[in-house]
GROMACS .gro file of N, CA and C in nm:
model
  522
    1MET      N    1   1.859   1.795   0.903
    1MET     CA    2   1.830   1.695   0.825
    1MET      C    3   1.926   1.682   0.707
    2SER      N    4   2.006   1.589   0.670
    2SER     CA    5   2.102   1.616   0.569
    2SER      C    6   2.027   1.612   0.431
    3GLY      N    7   2.095   1.680   0.332
    3GLY     CA    8   2.057   1.688   0.185
    3GLY      C    9   2.042   1.566   0.112
    4ARG      N   10   2.124   1.469   0.192
    4ARG     CA   11   2.108   1.332   0.114
    4ARG      C   12   1.966   1.271   0.119
    5HIS      N   13   1.938   1.302   0.276
    5HIS     CA   14   1.804   1.232   0.309
    5HIS      C   15   1.684   1.283   0.210
    6ASP      N   16   1.695   1.434   0.178
    6ASP     CA   17   1.584   1.498   0.102
    6ASP      C   18   1.594   1.433  -0.019
    7GLU      N   19   1.707   1.426  -0.098
    7GLU     CA   20   1.722   1.345  -0.211
    7GLU      C   21   1.629   1.209  -0.247
    8GLU      N   22   1.685   1.142  -0.144
    8GLU     CA   23   1.616   1.006  -0.141
    8GLU      C   24   1.488   0.996  -0.143
    9MET      N   25   1.411   1.102  -0.041
    9MET     CA   26   1.247   1.109  -0.035
    9MET      C   27   1.211   1.150  -0.160
   10VAL      N   28   1.261   1.250  -0.224
   10VAL     CA   29   1.236   1.287  -0.375
   10VAL      C   30   1.243   1.174  -0.470
   11ALA      N   31   1.319   1.114  -0.486
   11ALA     CA   32   1.329   1.006  -0.552
   11ALA      C   33   1.221   0.898  -0.544
   12VAL      N   34   1.192   0.850  -0.437
   12VAL     CA   35   1.098   0.760  -0.384
   12VAL      C   36   0.973   0.831  -0.455
   13SER      N   37   0.919   0.940  -0.393
   13SER     CA   38   0.797   0.973  -0.444
   13SER      C   39   0.763   0.993  -0.578
   14ASP      N   40   0.898   1.031  -0.678
   14ASP     CA   41   0.856   1.084  -0.803
   14ASP      C   42   0.857   0.918  -0.880
   15THR      N   43   0.940   0.802  -0.830
   15THR     CA   44   0.894   0.706  -0.902
   15THR      C   45   0.797   0.621  -0.877
   16GLN      N   46   0.746   0.615  -0.762
   16GLN     CA   47   0.637   0.525  -0.724
   16GLN      C   48   0.503   0.564  -0.776
   17VAL      N   49   0.443   0.485  -0.868
   17VAL     CA   50   0.329   0.506  -0.902
   17VAL      C   51   0.214   0.396  -0.840
   18THR      N   52   0.126   0.436  -0.781
   18THR     CA   53   0.036   0.359  -0.717
   18THR      C   54  -0.088   0.318  -0.814
   19TRP      N   55  -0.112   0.219  -0.831
   19TRP     CA   56  -0.235   0.194  -0.930
   19TRP      C   57  -0.341   0.113  -0.839
   20LEU      N   58  -0.444   0.191  -0.854
   20LEU     CA   59  -0.577   0.160  -0.773
   20LEU      C   60  -0.682   0.105  -0.887
   21THR      N   61  -0.727  -0.016  -0.845
   21THR     CA   62  -0.876  -0.010  -0.913
   21THR      C   63  -0.961   0.093  -0.892
   22GLN      N   64  -1.060   0.075  -0.953
   22GLN     CA   65  -1.196   0.193  -0.934
   22GLN      C   66  -1.249   0.152  -0.781
   23GLU      N   67  -1.265   0.044  -0.764
   23GLU     CA   68  -1.315  -0.003  -0.624
   23GLU      C   69  -1.241   0.038  -0.536
   24ALA      N   70  -1.106   0.004  -0.534
   24ALA     CA   71  -1.000   0.049  -0.417
   24ALA      C   72  -0.988   0.194  -0.408
   25TYR      N   73  -1.004   0.254  -0.549
   25TYR     CA   74  -0.981   0.431  -0.517
   25TYR      C   75  -1.120   0.459  -0.437
   26ASP      N   76  -1.233   0.410  -0.486
   26ASP     CA   77  -1.356   0.471  -0.416
   26ASP      C   78  -1.395   0.429  -0.289
   27ARG      N   79  -1.306   0.307  -0.248
   27ARG     CA   80  -1.345   0.270  -0.098
   27ARG      C   81  -1.251   0.375  -0.010
   28LEU      N   82  -1.124   0.407  -0.077
   28LEU     CA   83  -1.024   0.469   0.013
   28LEU      C   84  -1.087   0.611   0.015
   29LYS      N   85  -1.132   0.692  -0.087
   29LYS     CA   86  -1.209   0.811  -0.079
   29LYS      C   87  -1.307   0.831   0.017
   30HIS      N   88  -1.404   0.695  -0.003
   30HIS     CA   89  -1.501   0.706   0.118
   30HIS      C   90  -1.456   0.717   0.263
   31GLU      N   91  -1.360   0.663   0.276
   31GLU     CA   92  -1.276   0.664   0.431
   31GLU      C   93  -1.234   0.796   0.440
   32LEU      N   94  -1.174   0.856   0.340
   32LEU     CA   95  -1.120   1.000   0.363
   32LEU      C   96  -1.223   1.092   0.391
   33ASP      N   97  -1.330   1.080   0.313
   33ASP     CA   98  -1.451   1.181   0.345
   33ASP      C   99  -1.490   1.145   0.465
   34GLU      N  100  -1.510   1.033   0.537
   34GLU     CA  101  -1.589   0.983   0.662
   34GLU      C  102  -1.463   1.045   0.784
   35LEU      N  103  -1.334   1.055   0.736
   35LEU     CA  104  -1.250   1.105   0.841
   35LEU      C  105  -1.256   1.255   0.850
   36ILE      N  106  -1.248   1.308   0.755
   36ILE     CA  107  -1.252   1.445   0.731
   36ILE      C  108  -1.419   1.511   0.805
   37GLU      N  109  -1.526   1.439   0.778
   37GLU     CA  110  -1.665   1.458   0.829
   37GLU      C  111  -1.628   1.443   0.966
   38ASN      N  112  -1.536   1.368   1.024
   38ASN     CA  113  -1.535   1.319   1.177
   38ASN      C  114  -1.448   1.436   1.254
   39ARG      N  115  -1.404   1.517   1.214
   39ARG     CA  116  -1.307   1.605   1.241
   39ARG      C  117  -1.367   1.687   1.350
   40PRO      N  118  -1.469   1.736   1.329
   40PRO     CA  119  -1.541   1.805   1.430
   40PRO      C  120  -1.586   1.721   1.570
   41VAL      N  121  -1.606   1.603   1.557
   41VAL     CA  122  -1.644   1.517   1.649
   41VAL      C  123  -1.512   1.505   1.749
   42ILE      N  124  -1.385   1.474   1.688
   42ILE     CA  125  -1.285   1.473   1.755
   42ILE      C  126  -1.254   1.601   1.805
   43ALA      N  127  -1.257   1.710   1.737
   43ALA     CA  128  -1.235   1.850   1.841
   43ALA      C  129  -1.340   1.897   1.929
   44ALA      N  130  -1.455   1.839   1.924
   44ALA     CA  131  -1.551   1.849   2.041
   44ALA      C  132  -1.485   1.744   2.153
   45LYS      N  133  -1.458   1.656   2.119
   45LYS     CA  134  -1.433   1.549   2.240
   45LYS      C  135  -1.289   1.611   2.283
   46ILE      N  136  -1.204   1.666   2.241
   46ILE     CA  137  -1.075   1.728   2.294
   46ILE      C  138  -1.125   1.859   2.382
   47ASN      N  139  -1.208   1.936   2.346
   47ASN     CA  140  -1.284   2.048   2.434
   47ASN      C  141  -1.339   2.008   2.530
   48ASP      N  142  -1.429   1.899   2.542
   48ASP     CA  143  -1.524   1.855   2.640
   48ASP      C  144  -1.402   1.824   2.757
   49SER      N  145  -1.319   1.731   2.695
   49SER     CA  146  -1.203   1.656   2.803
   49SER      C  147  -1.130   1.787   2.853
   50ARG      N  148  -1.098   1.893   2.792
   50ARG     CA  149  -1.035   2.008   2.827
   50ARG      C  150  -1.085   2.079   2.926
   51GLU      N  151  -1.230   2.060   2.917
   51GLU     CA  152  -1.288   2.140   3.042
   51GLU      C  153  -1.322   2.075   3.145
   52GLU      N  154  -1.260   1.945   3.175
   52GLU     CA  155  -1.261   1.844   3.290
   52GLU      C  156  -1.164   1.874   3.386
   53GLY      N  157  -1.074   1.990   3.342
   53GLY     CA  158  -0.985   2.050   3.451
   53GLY      C  159  -0.847   2.021   3.404
   54ASP      N  160  -0.775   1.953   3.522
   54ASP     CA  161  -0.604   1.948   3.508
   54ASP      C  162  -0.590   1.829   3.409
   55LEU      N  163  -0.518   1.897   3.282
   55LEU     CA  164  -0.469   1.816   3.172
   55LEU      C  165  -0.337   1.726   3.209
   56LYS      N  166  -0.289   1.736   3.272
   56LYS     CA  167  -0.178   1.630   3.305
   56LYS      C  168  -0.236   1.503   3.363
   57GLU      N  169  -0.348   1.518   3.421
   57GLU     CA  170  -0.412   1.387   3.495
   57GLU      C  171  -0.539   1.358   3.419
   58ASN      N  172  -0.565   1.417   3.271
   58ASN     CA  173  -0.676   1.396   3.225
   58ASN      C  174  -0.670   1.316   3.091
   59GLY      N  175  -0.687   1.176   3.151
   59GLY     CA  176  -0.663   1.061   3.021
   59GLY      C  177  -0.750   1.068   2.909
   60GLY      N  178  -0.858   1.117   2.914
   60GLY     CA  179  -0.952   1.169   2.818
   60GLY      C  180  -0.930   1.242   2.730
   61TYR      N  181  -0.857   1.348   2.762
   61TYR     CA  182  -0.795   1.469   2.673
   61TYR      C  183  -0.682   1.380   2.590
   62HIS      N  184  -0.559   1.339   2.671
   62HIS     CA  185  -0.450   1.272   2.596
   62HIS      C  186  -0.494   1.173   2.505
   63ALA      N  187  -0.621   1.104   2.535
   63ALA     CA  188  -0.677   1.000   2.445
   63ALA      C  189  -0.715   1.062   2.326
   64ALA      N  190  -0.827   1.144   2.347
   64ALA     CA  191  -0.868   1.220   2.239
   64ALA      C  192  -0.755   1.287   2.140
   65ARG      N  193  -0.646   1.362   2.212
   65ARG     CA  194  -0.528   1.432   2.129
   65ARG      C  195  -0.489   1.324   2.018
   66GLU      N  196  -0.456   1.197   2.099
   66GLU     CA  197  -0.361   1.077   2.050
   66GLU      C  198  -0.460   1.051   1.921
   67GLU      N  199  -0.619   1.037   1.930
   67GLU     CA  200  -0.664   0.993   1.820
   67GLU      C  201  -0.665   1.089   1.704
   68GLN      N  202  -0.694   1.221   1.758
   68GLN     CA  203  -0.662   1.342   1.676
   68GLN      C  204  -0.547   1.335   1.557
   69GLY      N  205  -0.439   1.281   1.627
   69GLY     CA  206  -0.310   1.276   1.579
   69GLY      C  207  -0.312   1.156   1.483
   70GLN      N  208  -0.369   1.022   1.517
   70GLN     CA  209  -0.360   0.932   1.423
   70GLN      C  210  -0.457   0.975   1.293
   71GLN      N  211  -0.563   1.033   1.342
   71GLN     CA  212  -0.678   1.037   1.233
   71GLN      C  213  -0.622   1.135   1.129
   72GLU      N  214  -0.549   1.258   1.179
   72GLU     CA  215  -0.484   1.345   1.075
   72GLU      C  216  -0.386   1.259   0.982
   73ALA      N  217  -0.279   1.191   1.029
   73ALA     CA  218  -0.200   1.127   0.985
   73ALA      C  219  -0.259   1.014   0.868
   74ARG      N  220  -0.356   0.955   0.899
   74ARG     CA  221  -0.439   0.869   0.806
   74ARG      C  222  -0.497   0.993   0.677
   75ILE      N  223  -0.578   1.085   0.736
   75ILE     CA  224  -0.589   1.189   0.623
   75ILE      C  225  -0.490   1.211   0.530
   76ARG      N  226  -0.383   1.281   0.578
   76ARG     CA  227  -0.245   1.302   0.495
   76ARG      C  228  -0.223   1.196   0.418
   77HIS      N  229  -0.208   1.064   0.458
   77HIS     CA  230  -0.194   0.971   0.405
   77HIS      C  231  -0.282   0.925   0.272
   78LEU      N  232  -0.391   0.925   0.295
   78LEU     CA  233  -0.501   0.879   0.209
   78LEU      C  234  -0.499   1.026   0.115
   79GLN      N  235  -0.497   1.123   0.127
   79GLN     CA  236  -0.496   1.256   0.034
   79GLN      C  237  -0.381   1.236  -0.049
   80GLU      N  238  -0.272   1.239   0.002
   80GLU     CA  239  -0.130   1.185  -0.084
   80GLU      C  240  -0.149   1.071  -0.154
   81LEU      N  241  -0.220   0.967  -0.108
   81LEU     CA  242  -0.232   0.839  -0.195
   81LEU      C  243  -0.327   0.863  -0.307
   82LEU      N  244  -0.441   0.939  -0.292
   82LEU     CA  245  -0.551   0.948  -0.374
   82LEU      C  246  -0.490   1.047  -0.493
   83ARG      N  247  -0.418   1.156  -0.457
   83ARG     CA  248  -0.380   1.254  -0.532
   83ARG      C  249  -0.285   1.187  -0.649
   84SER      N  250  -0.191   1.103  -0.596
   84SER     CA  251  -0.109   1.071  -0.698
   84SER      C  252  -0.142   0.902  -0.774
   85ALA      N  253  -0.239   0.875  -0.711
   85ALA     CA  254  -0.260   0.732  -0.772
   85ALA      C  255  -0.317   0.725  -0.913
   86LYS      N  256  -0.298   0.621  -0.968
   86LYS     CA  257  -0.358   0.600  -1.106
   86LYS      C  258  -0.468   0.483  -1.085
   87VAL      N  259  -0.575   0.521  -1.132
   87VAL     CA  260  -0.684   0.437  -1.162
   87VAL      C  261  -0.700   0.384  -1.286
   88GLY      N  262  -0.660   0.242  -1.250
   88GLY     CA  263  -0.656   0.153  -1.365
   88GLY      C  264  -0.764   0.052  -1.398
   89GLU      N  265  -0.769   0.022  -1.504
   89GLU     CA  266  -0.869  -0.117  -1.567
   89GLU      C  267  -0.807  -0.225  -1.489
   90ALA      N  268  -0.898  -0.333  -1.478
   90ALA     CA  269  -0.841  -0.464  -1.432
   90ALA      C  270  -0.745  -0.496  -1.549
   91PRO      N  271  -0.669  -0.563  -1.498
   91PRO     CA  272  -0.561  -0.602  -1.633
   91PRO      C  273  -0.623  -0.687  -1.715
   92ALA      N  274  -0.552  -0.719  -1.837
   92ALA     CA  275  -0.608  -0.803  -1.934
   92ALA      C  276  -0.536  -0.927  -1.890
   93ASN      N  277  -0.618  -1.053  -1.935
   93ASN     CA  278  -0.598  -1.179  -1.898
   93ASN      C  279  -0.500  -1.240  -2.027
   94ASP      N  280  -0.398  -1.166  -2.008
   94ASP     CA  281  -0.295  -1.200  -2.126
   94ASP      C  282  -0.182  -1.293  -2.094
   95GLY      N  283  -0.183  -1.345  -1.966
   95GLY     CA  284  -0.059  -1.423  -1.932
   95GLY      C  285   0.057  -1.361  -1.912
   96VAL      N  286   0.046  -1.215  -1.903
   96VAL     CA  287   0.193  -1.134  -1.846
   96VAL      C  288   0.165  -1.079  -1.719
   97ALA      N  289   0.286  -1.088  -1.654
   97ALA     CA  290   0.281  -1.040  -1.539
   97ALA      C  291   0.276  -0.897  -1.533
   98GLY      N  292   0.173  -0.842  -1.441
   98GLY     CA  293   0.174  -0.705  -1.412
   98GLY      C  294   0.075  -0.672  -1.258
   99PRO      N  295   0.077  -0.562  -1.254
   99PRO     CA  296   0.008  -0.508  -1.115
   99PRO      C  297  -0.132  -0.569  -1.135
  100GLY      N  298  -0.200  -0.617  -1.013
  100GLY     CA  299  -0.345  -0.663  -1.021
  100GLY      C  300  -0.351  -0.804  -1.066
  101LYS      N  301  -0.244  -0.873  -1.073
  101LYS     CA  302  -0.233  -1.010  -1.140
  101LYS      C  303  -0.216  -1.093  -1.027
  102VAL      N  304  -0.268  -1.217  -1.011
  102VAL     CA  305  -0.231  -1.332  -0.913
  102VAL      C  306  -0.131  -1.410  -1.020
  103LEU      N  307  -0.029  -1.422  -0.967
  103LEU     CA  308   0.118  -1.463  -1.005
  103LEU      C  309   0.142  -1.604  -0.928
  104THR      N  310   0.178  -1.723  -1.025
  104THR     CA  311   0.210  -1.827  -0.967
  104THR      C  312   0.356  -1.881  -1.045
  105VAL      N  313   0.444  -1.859  -0.918
  105VAL     CA  314   0.604  -1.852  -0.966
  105VAL      C  315   0.667  -2.006  -0.906
  106ARG      N  316   0.768  -2.028  -0.957
  106ARG     CA  317   0.857  -2.142  -0.910
  106ARG      C  318   0.978  -2.092  -0.887
  107TYR      N  319   1.062  -2.089  -0.788
  107TYR     CA  320   1.177  -2.054  -0.759
  107TYR      C  321   1.297  -2.129  -0.778
  108ASP      N  322   1.396  -2.122  -0.908
  108ASP     CA  323   1.497  -2.202  -0.911
  108ASP      C  324   1.524  -2.299  -0.794
  109GLY      N  325   1.560  -2.427  -0.812
  109GLY     CA  326   1.592  -2.503  -0.696
  109GLY      C  327   1.477  -2.544  -0.621
  110ASP      N  328   1.369  -2.509  -0.641
  110ASP     CA  329   1.259  -2.509  -0.516
  110ASP      C  330   1.131  -2.594  -0.605
  111ASP      N  331   1.090  -2.701  -0.548
  111ASP     CA  332   0.987  -2.775  -0.635
  111ASP      C  333   0.853  -2.716  -0.603
  112GLU      N  334   0.841  -2.646  -0.493
  112GLU     CA  335   0.712  -2.594  -0.458
  112GLU      C  336   0.667  -2.451  -0.544
  113GLU      N  337   0.550  -2.459  -0.577
  113GLU     CA  338   0.513  -2.310  -0.637
  113GLU      C  339   0.451  -2.227  -0.558
  114GLU      N  340   0.464  -2.087  -0.588
  114GLU     CA  341   0.421  -1.977  -0.467
  114GLU      C  342   0.323  -1.910  -0.566
  115LYS      N  343   0.199  -1.854  -0.507
  115LYS     CA  344   0.131  -1.777  -0.548
  115LYS      C  345   0.104  -1.650  -0.488
  116PHE      N  346   0.105  -1.554  -0.545
  116PHE     CA  347   0.084  -1.402  -0.459
  116PHE      C  348   0.032  -1.320  -0.530
  117LEU      N  349  -0.027  -1.185  -0.478
  117LEU     CA  350  -0.114  -1.088  -0.588
  117LEU      C  351   0.014  -0.969  -0.585
  118LEU      N  352   0.052  -0.939  -0.735
  118LEU     CA  353   0.151  -0.828  -0.756
  118LEU      C  354   0.044  -0.702  -0.762
  119ALA      N  355   0.074  -0.646  -0.628
  119ALA     CA  356  -0.013  -0.490  -0.614
  119ALA      C  357   0.050  -0.416  -0.515
  120THR      N  358  -0.031  -0.304  -0.491
  120THR     CA  359   0.037  -0.219  -0.377
  120THR      C  360  -0.020  -0.259  -0.281
  121ARG      N  361   0.035  -0.223  -0.127
  121ARG     CA  362  -0.034  -0.270   0.000
  121ARG      C  363  -0.198  -0.200   0.013
  122GLU      N  364  -0.207  -0.091  -0.043
  122GLU     CA  365  -0.329  -0.045  -0.037
  122GLU      C  366  -0.442  -0.127  -0.086
  123GLU      N  367  -0.429  -0.159  -0.211
  123GLU     CA  368  -0.479  -0.261  -0.283
  123GLU      C  369  -0.501  -0.365  -0.230
  124GLY      N  370  -0.407  -0.443  -0.200
  124GLY     CA  371  -0.380  -0.588  -0.145
  124GLY      C  372  -0.441  -0.624  -0.004
  125ALA      N  373  -0.444  -0.522   0.057
  125ALA     CA  374  -0.482  -0.480   0.203
  125ALA      C  375  -0.603  -0.591   0.261
  126SER      N  376  -0.693  -0.599   0.161
  126SER     CA  377  -0.816  -0.702   0.190
  126SER      C  378  -0.825  -0.814   0.153
  127GLU      N  379  -0.701  -0.865   0.106
  127GLU     CA  380  -0.719  -1.000  -0.001
  127GLU      C  381  -0.677  -1.128   0.088
  128GLY      N  382  -0.700  -1.121   0.230
  128GLY     CA  383  -0.722  -1.236   0.276
  128GLY      C  384  -0.573  -1.307   0.273
  129ASP      N  385  -0.587  -1.444   0.278
  129ASP     CA  386  -0.489  -1.522   0.254
  129ASP      C  387  -0.350  -1.523   0.157
  130LEU      N  388  -0.382  -1.429   0.046
  130LEU     CA  389  -0.271  -1.437  -0.054
  130LEU      C  390  -0.188  -1.321  -0.030
  131ASP      N  391  -0.059  -1.377  -0.044
  131ASP     CA  392   0.058  -1.271   0.001
  131ASP      C  393   0.053  -1.154  -0.116
  132VAL      N  394   0.086  -1.040  -0.066
  132VAL     CA  395   0.083  -0.936  -0.161
  132VAL      C  396   0.247  -0.885  -0.182
  133TYR      N  397   0.263  -0.881  -0.312
  133TYR     CA  398   0.420  -0.825  -0.334
  133TYR      C  399   0.396  -0.683  -0.430
  134SER      N  400   0.445  -0.598  -0.387
  134SER     CA  401   0.446  -0.457  -0.459
  134SER      C  402   0.526  -0.481  -0.586
  135PRO      N  403   0.471  -0.411  -0.703
  135PRO     CA  404   0.568  -0.397  -0.815
  135PRO      C  405   0.698  -0.327  -0.821
  136GLU      N  406   0.719  -0.264  -0.696
  136GLU     CA  407   0.816  -0.192  -0.654
  136GLU      C  408   0.911  -0.277  -0.592
  137SER      N  409   0.876  -0.395  -0.533
  137SER     CA  410   0.984  -0.497  -0.498
  137SER      C  411   1.070  -0.525  -0.583
  138PRO      N  412   1.178  -0.620  -0.520
  138PRO     CA  413   1.298  -0.658  -0.629
  138PRO      C  414   1.198  -0.783  -0.725
  139LEU      N  415   1.121  -0.858  -0.652
  139LEU     CA  416   1.065  -0.982  -0.721
  139LEU      C  417   0.951  -0.916  -0.809
  140GLY      N  418   0.896  -0.799  -0.775
  140GLY     CA  419   0.788  -0.765  -0.826
  140GLY      C  420   0.850  -0.665  -0.994
  141LYS      N  421   0.945  -0.633  -0.960
  141LYS     CA  422   1.031  -0.544  -1.061
  141LYS      C  423   1.088  -0.655  -1.175
  142ALA      N  424   1.111  -0.775  -1.101
  142ALA     CA  425   1.175  -0.857  -1.201
  142ALA      C  426   1.074  -0.918  -1.273
  143LEU      N  427   0.961  -0.935  -1.242
  143LEU     CA  428   0.879  -1.019  -1.324
  143LEU      C  429   0.767  -0.956  -1.380
  144LEU      N  430   0.778  -0.786  -1.380
  144LEU     CA  431   0.704  -0.699  -1.448
  144LEU      C  432   0.693  -0.760  -1.614
  145GLY      N  433   0.603  -0.784  -1.671
  145GLY     CA  434   0.606  -0.789  -1.798
  145GLY      C  435   0.632  -0.954  -1.870
  146ALA      N  436   0.685  -1.025  -1.771
  146ALA     CA  437   0.714  -1.163  -1.820
  146ALA      C  438   0.575  -1.205  -1.846
  147LYS      N  439   0.628  -1.334  -1.937
  147LYS     CA  440   0.518  -1.398  -1.981
  147LYS      C  441   0.524  -1.546  -1.936
  148GLU      N  442   0.404  -1.600  -1.912
  148GLU     CA  443   0.395  -1.745  -1.862
  148GLU      C  444   0.523  -1.833  -1.920
  149GLY      N  445   0.602  -1.888  -1.835
  149GLY     CA  446   0.712  -2.000  -1.911
  149GLY      C  447   0.818  -1.909  -1.873
  150GLU      N  448   0.840  -1.771  -1.866
  150GLU     CA  449   0.964  -1.686  -1.871
  150GLU      C  450   1.036  -1.707  -1.724
  151SER      N  451   1.149  -1.733  -1.741
  151SER     CA  452   1.240  -1.710  -1.616
  151SER      C  453   1.308  -1.555  -1.611
  152ARG      N  454   1.315  -1.500  -1.468
  152ARG     CA  455   1.368  -1.388  -1.488
  152ARG      C  456   1.466  -1.394  -1.345
  153GLU      N  457   1.561  -1.313  -1.317
  153GLU     CA  458   1.660  -1.297  -1.219
  153GLU      C  459   1.613  -1.169  -1.138
  154TYR      N  460   1.639  -1.198  -1.025
  154TYR     CA  461   1.651  -1.054  -0.940
  154TYR      C  462   1.739  -1.065  -0.797
  155GLU      N  463   1.770  -0.967  -0.757
  155GLU     CA  464   1.898  -0.967  -0.652
  155GLU      C  465   1.829  -0.998  -0.514
  156LEU      N  466   1.873  -1.067  -0.421
  156LEU     CA  467   1.821  -1.080  -0.288
  156LEU      C  468   1.872  -1.003  -0.186
  157PRO      N  469   1.838  -0.955  -0.092
  157PRO     CA  470   1.869  -0.896   0.034
  157PRO      C  471   2.044  -0.914   0.038
  158ASN      N  472   2.059  -1.034   0.041
  158ASN     CA  473   2.206  -1.082   0.095
  158ASN      C  474   2.308  -1.054  -0.037
  159GLY      N  475   2.262  -1.023  -0.148
  159GLY     CA  476   2.342  -0.968  -0.271
  159GLY      C  477   2.345  -1.081  -0.369
  160SER      N  478   2.307  -1.218  -0.329
  160SER     CA  479   2.298  -1.322  -0.441
  160SER      C  480   2.161  -1.301  -0.544
  161THR      N  481   2.176  -1.368  -0.614
  161THR     CA  482   2.101  -1.371  -0.744
  161THR      C  483   2.005  -1.480  -0.707
  162GLN      N  484   1.869  -1.469  -0.740
  162GLN     CA  485   1.758  -1.590  -0.731
  162GLN      C  486   1.703  -1.579  -0.890
  163LYS      N  487   1.658  -1.709  -0.929
  163LYS     CA  488   1.625  -1.709  -1.052
  163LYS      C  489   1.477  -1.764  -1.012
  164VAL      N  490   1.366  -1.702  -1.093
  164VAL     CA  491   1.224  -1.732  -1.085
  164VAL      C  492   1.160  -1.748  -1.226
  165THR      N  493   1.078  -1.837  -1.215
  165THR     CA  494   1.004  -1.880  -1.322
  165THR      C  495   0.851  -1.852  -1.303
  166LEU      N  496   0.802  -1.770  -1.432
  166LEU     CA  497   0.631  -1.724  -1.394
  166LEU      C  498   0.566  -1.851  -1.445
  167ILE      N  499   0.491  -1.910  -1.385
  167ILE     CA  500   0.419  -2.025  -1.423
  167ILE      C  501   0.271  -1.962  -1.484
  168LYS      N  502   0.219  -1.902  -1.400
  168LYS     CA  503   0.078  -1.851  -1.441
  168LYS      C  504   0.067  -1.688  -1.403
  169ALA      N  505  -0.002  -1.623  -1.486
  169ALA     CA  506  -0.045  -1.490  -1.465
  169ALA      C  507  -0.167  -1.457  -1.490
  170VAL      N  508  -0.266  -1.451  -1.357
  170VAL     CA  509  -0.421  -1.406  -1.404
  170VAL      C  510  -0.460  -1.311  -1.340
  171PRO      N  511  -0.562  -1.230  -1.393
  171PRO     CA  512  -0.644  -1.126  -1.336
  171PRO      C  513  -0.694  -1.161  -1.161
  172TYR      N  514  -0.661  -1.056  -1.079
  172TYR     CA  515  -0.723  -1.082  -0.951
  172TYR      C  516  -0.878  -1.071  -0.963
  173THR      N  517  -0.933  -1.156  -0.934
  173THR     CA  518  -1.087  -1.160  -0.938
  173THR      C  519  -1.160  -1.128  -0.790
  174GLY      N  520  -1.097  -1.112  -0.690
  174GLY     CA  521  -1.135  -1.085  -0.553
  174GLY      C  522  -1.205  -1.216  -0.461
   0.00000   0.00000   0.00000
């Protein structure tokens, strides 16, 4: 692994703060607890499958090992997320763009308005038909702190600049 790659990983984990509502935090903590409680069940499944004989032809064994791998990955992800997450109050209804707000915007040169939730993927995972944009995304960063009626600019992946106007910012109510 090159040293440069390590530095990038450190930079990302240092700057990215995940804000979770108390409800989202509790939901994820509950999922983590259940996964940890389920560890002996998976281990038993692997042992039972192992005792069925030849491991090369033992589908149950390989399926149980794969399930264990996926669970352990999810456990690590949740532990890291919950360890570094900030549990925040629902944002104030002050017309200012921030995490946990549903933003209505209009892009320069477009008549249509777009509505989305500014939140982390974990918080916005179950929000149905609302798109979720991270506060870390170029659009999210550009709009953070904007007041209704204010225009901001951000860079598109192709290098050009897009102007966007915040029409409305209201707390997400679920």
